[in-house]
Amino acid sequence: MRVETKWAIVPVAIILAWMLIAQALGLFTAERFATTSLIGVVISTLTFAFTYFMVTKEKREHDYNGAMTWSEGFWAAARMTLIYIPISSFVFYIYIQYLNPGYKAFIVSDDFGKDPVNTFLSGNLVSSLLFGGLFCLVFPLFTRKSVQQKL
């Protein structure tokens, strides 16, 4: 569980750093919405790809002595996803409510309705489950190793 917890915190820290940098650069404006959203999606995708690869690789090397089946990798990545979701939701809530209250105005659109914060956090939950589930299925394929391959 130590490996999964460590790698669940890494993407939260990277995405929070990106949000703070974007805020400092003044990118959270209506005029820059498309650009900022695109950059955020690219940073998030690369961060998650790296994170899921590393959690399964480190789990294989440190907890399974260099050999890991696909199912062991899947469950390691799934545990990391389930640890990531509440941590990221809490950090994003703190960011939206206290670190950058103006972010609410940035994410308000017709899709978000009257409560943009809860809608944003619900979107985080759904996207984390969907992409986490997809990455849980894919990345153990790259990091699995049988005892024979280890030799």
mmCIF file of C-alpha atoms in Angstrom:
data_model
loop_
_atom_site.group_PDB
_atom_site.id
_atom_site.type_symbol
_atom_site.label_atom_id
_atom_site.label_comp_id
_atom_site.label_asym_id
_atom_site.label_seq_id
_atom_site.Cartn_x
_atom_site.Cartn_y
_atom_site.Cartn_z
ATOM 1 C CA MET A 1 0.000 0.000 0.000
ATOM 2 C CA ARG A 2 2.979 2.291 0.537
ATOM 3 C CA VAL A 3 3.813 2.243 -3.183
ATOM 4 C CA GLU A 4 0.232 2.975 -4.215
ATOM 5 C CA THR A 5 -0.102 5.830 -1.727
ATOM 6 C CA LYS A 6 3.140 7.441 -2.837
ATOM 7 C CA TRP A 7 2.172 7.274 -6.502
ATOM 8 C CA ALA A 8 -1.359 8.537 -5.765
ATOM 9 C CA ILE A 9 0.112 11.713 -4.242
ATOM 10 C CA VAL A 10 2.513 12.390 -7.147
ATOM 11 C CA PRO A 11 -0.112 13.300 -9.795
ATOM 12 C CA VAL A 12 -2.021 15.435 -7.294
ATOM 13 C CA ALA A 13 1.161 17.407 -6.566
ATOM 14 C CA ILE A 14 2.021 17.796 -10.269
ATOM 15 C CA ILE A 15 -1.484 18.935 -11.243
ATOM 16 C CA LEU A 16 -1.672 21.311 -8.269
ATOM 17 C CA ALA A 17 1.703 22.753 -9.295
ATOM 18 C CA TRP A 18 0.399 23.193 -12.855
ATOM 19 C CA MET A 19 -2.728 24.957 -11.567
ATOM 20 C CA LEU A 20 -0.678 27.293 -9.361
ATOM 21 C CA ILE A 21 1.709 28.106 -12.232
ATOM 22 C CA ALA A 22 -1.195 28.703 -14.625
ATOM 23 C CA GLN A 23 -2.821 30.947 -12.025
ATOM 24 C CA ALA A 24 0.416 32.901 -11.547
ATOM 25 C CA LEU A 25 0.748 33.325 -15.322
ATOM 26 C CA GLY A 26 -2.841 34.527 -15.599
ATOM 27 C CA LEU A 27 -3.995 31.666 -17.814
ATOM 28 C CA PHE A 28 -7.331 31.139 -16.053
ATOM 29 C CA THR A 29 -9.268 33.711 -18.067
ATOM 30 C CA ALA A 30 -12.162 33.332 -20.496
ATOM 31 C CA GLU A 31 -9.942 34.442 -23.399
ATOM 32 C CA ARG A 32 -7.416 31.692 -22.699
ATOM 33 C CA PHE A 33 -9.886 28.951 -21.779
ATOM 34 C CA ALA A 34 -9.232 26.723 -24.825
ATOM 35 C CA THR A 35 -5.453 26.969 -24.568
ATOM 36 C CA THR A 36 -5.402 26.443 -20.817
ATOM 37 C CA SER A 37 -7.768 23.480 -21.061
ATOM 38 C CA LEU A 38 -5.678 21.847 -23.785
ATOM 39 C CA ILE A 39 -2.458 22.293 -21.820
ATOM 40 C CA GLY A 40 -4.167 20.927 -18.707
ATOM 41 C CA VAL A 41 -5.396 17.831 -20.560
ATOM 42 C CA VAL A 42 -1.924 17.151 -21.997
ATOM 43 C CA ILE A 43 -0.216 17.627 -18.622
ATOM 44 C CA SER A 44 -2.800 15.428 -16.881
ATOM 45 C CA THR A 45 -2.581 12.647 -19.460
ATOM 46 C CA LEU A 46 1.219 12.559 -19.425
ATOM 47 C CA THR A 47 1.239 12.695 -15.624
ATOM 48 C CA PHE A 48 -1.188 9.788 -15.331
ATOM 49 C CA ALA A 49 0.602 7.693 -17.947
ATOM 50 C CA PHE A 50 3.882 8.175 -16.098
ATOM 51 C CA THR A 51 2.256 7.515 -12.725
ATOM 52 C CA TYR A 52 0.497 4.293 -13.728
ATOM 53 C CA PHE A 53 3.632 2.978 -15.387
ATOM 54 C CA MET A 54 5.735 3.784 -12.329
ATOM 55 C CA VAL A 55 3.299 2.367 -9.756
ATOM 56 C CA THR A 56 3.130 -0.965 -11.559
ATOM 57 C CA LYS A 57 6.880 -1.032 -12.202
ATOM 58 C CA GLU A 58 7.799 -0.162 -8.608
ATOM 59 C CA LYS A 59 5.243 -2.626 -7.257
ATOM 60 C CA ARG A 60 6.804 -5.341 -9.410
ATOM 61 C CA GLU A 61 10.373 -4.539 -8.374
ATOM 62 C CA HIS A 62 9.902 -3.903 -4.663
ATOM 63 C CA ASP A 63 6.892 -5.917 -3.549
ATOM 64 C CA TYR A 64 6.903 -8.844 -5.975
ATOM 65 C CA ASN A 65 10.682 -9.372 -6.310
ATOM 66 C CA GLY A 66 10.838 -8.565 -10.012
ATOM 67 C CA ALA A 67 8.023 -10.831 -11.209
ATOM 68 C CA MET A 68 4.407 -9.704 -11.467
ATOM 69 C CA THR A 69 1.313 -10.998 -13.225
ATOM 70 C CA TRP A 70 -1.122 -8.763 -15.052
ATOM 71 C CA SER A 71 -3.731 -9.170 -12.300
ATOM 72 C CA GLU A 72 -1.264 -8.146 -9.574
ATOM 73 C CA GLY A 73 -0.416 -5.038 -11.611
ATOM 74 C CA PHE A 74 -4.085 -4.344 -12.224
ATOM 75 C CA TRP A 75 -4.933 -4.461 -8.515
ATOM 76 C CA ALA A 76 -1.943 -2.295 -7.584
ATOM 77 C CA ALA A 77 -3.059 0.336 -10.107
ATOM 78 C CA ALA A 78 -6.693 0.022 -8.987
ATOM 79 C CA ARG A 79 -5.719 0.597 -5.341
ATOM 80 C CA MET A 80 -3.713 3.634 -6.409
ATOM 81 C CA THR A 81 -6.752 4.993 -8.275
ATOM 82 C CA LEU A 82 -8.973 4.525 -5.229
ATOM 83 C CA ILE A 83 -6.414 6.331 -3.048
ATOM 84 C CA TYR A 84 -5.972 9.112 -5.638
ATOM 85 C CA ILE A 85 -9.679 10.012 -5.910
ATOM 86 C CA PRO A 86 -10.324 11.335 -2.368
ATOM 87 C CA ILE A 87 -6.896 13.012 -2.153
ATOM 88 C CA SER A 88 -7.340 14.809 -5.477
ATOM 89 C CA SER A 89 -10.923 15.807 -4.702
ATOM 90 C CA PHE A 90 -9.869 17.287 -1.363
ATOM 91 C CA VAL A 91 -6.909 19.174 -2.881
ATOM 92 C CA PHE A 92 -8.997 20.490 -5.794
ATOM 93 C CA TYR A 93 -11.704 21.617 -3.368
ATOM 94 C CA ILE A 94 -9.120 23.505 -1.267
ATOM 95 C CA TYR A 95 -7.680 25.051 -4.434
ATOM 96 C CA ILE A 96 -11.067 26.176 -5.774
ATOM 97 C CA GLN A 97 -12.449 27.426 -2.457
ATOM 98 C CA TYR A 98 -9.384 29.019 -0.848
ATOM 99 C CA LEU A 99 -6.296 29.246 -3.071
ATOM 100 C CA ASN A 100 -8.043 30.569 -6.177
ATOM 101 C CA PRO A 101 -11.673 31.541 -5.544
ATOM 102 C CA GLY A 102 -11.713 33.161 -9.001
ATOM 103 C CA TYR A 103 -11.393 29.701 -10.536
ATOM 104 C CA LYS A 104 -15.152 29.255 -10.049
ATOM 105 C CA ALA A 105 -15.769 31.993 -12.596
ATOM 106 C CA PHE A 106 -13.332 30.286 -14.969
ATOM 107 C CA ILE A 107 -15.147 26.947 -14.896
ATOM 108 C CA VAL A 108 -18.689 28.356 -14.984
ATOM 109 C CA SER A 109 -20.524 27.599 -18.196
ATOM 110 C CA ASP A 110 -23.933 26.334 -19.192
ATOM 111 C CA ASP A 111 -22.765 22.775 -18.490
ATOM 112 C CA PHE A 112 -21.881 23.496 -14.872
ATOM 113 C CA GLY A 113 -25.233 24.885 -13.797
ATOM 114 C CA LYS A 114 -25.658 26.621 -10.444
ATOM 115 C CA ASP A 115 -22.952 24.756 -8.496
ATOM 116 C CA PRO A 116 -19.738 24.725 -10.530
ATOM 117 C CA VAL A 117 -17.551 23.391 -7.687
ATOM 118 C CA ASN A 118 -19.566 20.214 -7.092
ATOM 119 C CA THR A 119 -19.973 19.700 -10.827
ATOM 120 C CA PHE A 120 -16.205 20.067 -11.289
ATOM 121 C CA LEU A 121 -15.506 17.624 -8.445
ATOM 122 C CA SER A 122 -18.057 15.164 -9.851
ATOM 123 C CA GLY A 123 -16.314 15.417 -13.213
ATOM 124 C CA ASN A 124 -13.018 14.713 -11.471
ATOM 125 C CA LEU A 125 -14.533 11.604 -9.886
ATOM 126 C CA VAL A 126 -15.969 10.283 -13.147
ATOM 127 C CA SER A 127 -12.848 11.005 -15.215
ATOM 128 C CA SER A 128 -10.609 9.494 -12.520
ATOM 129 C CA LEU A 129 -12.686 6.317 -12.498
ATOM 130 C CA LEU A 130 -12.842 6.065 -16.298
ATOM 131 C CA PHE A 131 -9.219 6.882 -17.087
ATOM 132 C CA GLY A 132 -8.007 5.095 -13.968
ATOM 133 C CA GLY A 133 -9.892 1.990 -15.028
ATOM 134 C CA LEU A 134 -8.474 2.194 -18.544
ATOM 135 C CA PHE A 135 -4.920 2.729 -17.305
ATOM 136 C CA CYS A 136 -5.362 -0.104 -14.756
ATOM 137 C CA LEU A 137 -6.130 -2.417 -17.671
ATOM 138 C CA VAL A 138 -3.355 -1.231 -19.987
ATOM 139 C CA PHE A 139 -0.224 -0.451 -17.970
ATOM 140 C CA PRO A 140 0.137 -3.831 -16.235
ATOM 141 C CA LEU A 141 0.527 -5.276 -19.747
ATOM 142 C CA PHE A 142 3.775 -3.297 -20.097
ATOM 143 C CA THR A 143 5.164 -4.027 -16.661
ATOM 144 C CA ARG A 144 4.215 -7.663 -16.079
ATOM 145 C CA LYS A 145 7.075 -10.078 -15.937
ATOM 146 C CA SER A 146 7.084 -13.782 -15.245
ATOM 147 C CA VAL A 147 9.699 -15.583 -13.193
ATOM 148 C CA GLN A 148 11.152 -17.021 -16.426
ATOM 149 C CA GLN A 149 11.523 -13.545 -17.959
ATOM 150 C CA LYS A 150 13.245 -12.372 -14.794
ATOM 151 C CA LEU A 151 15.990 -14.980 -15.202
#
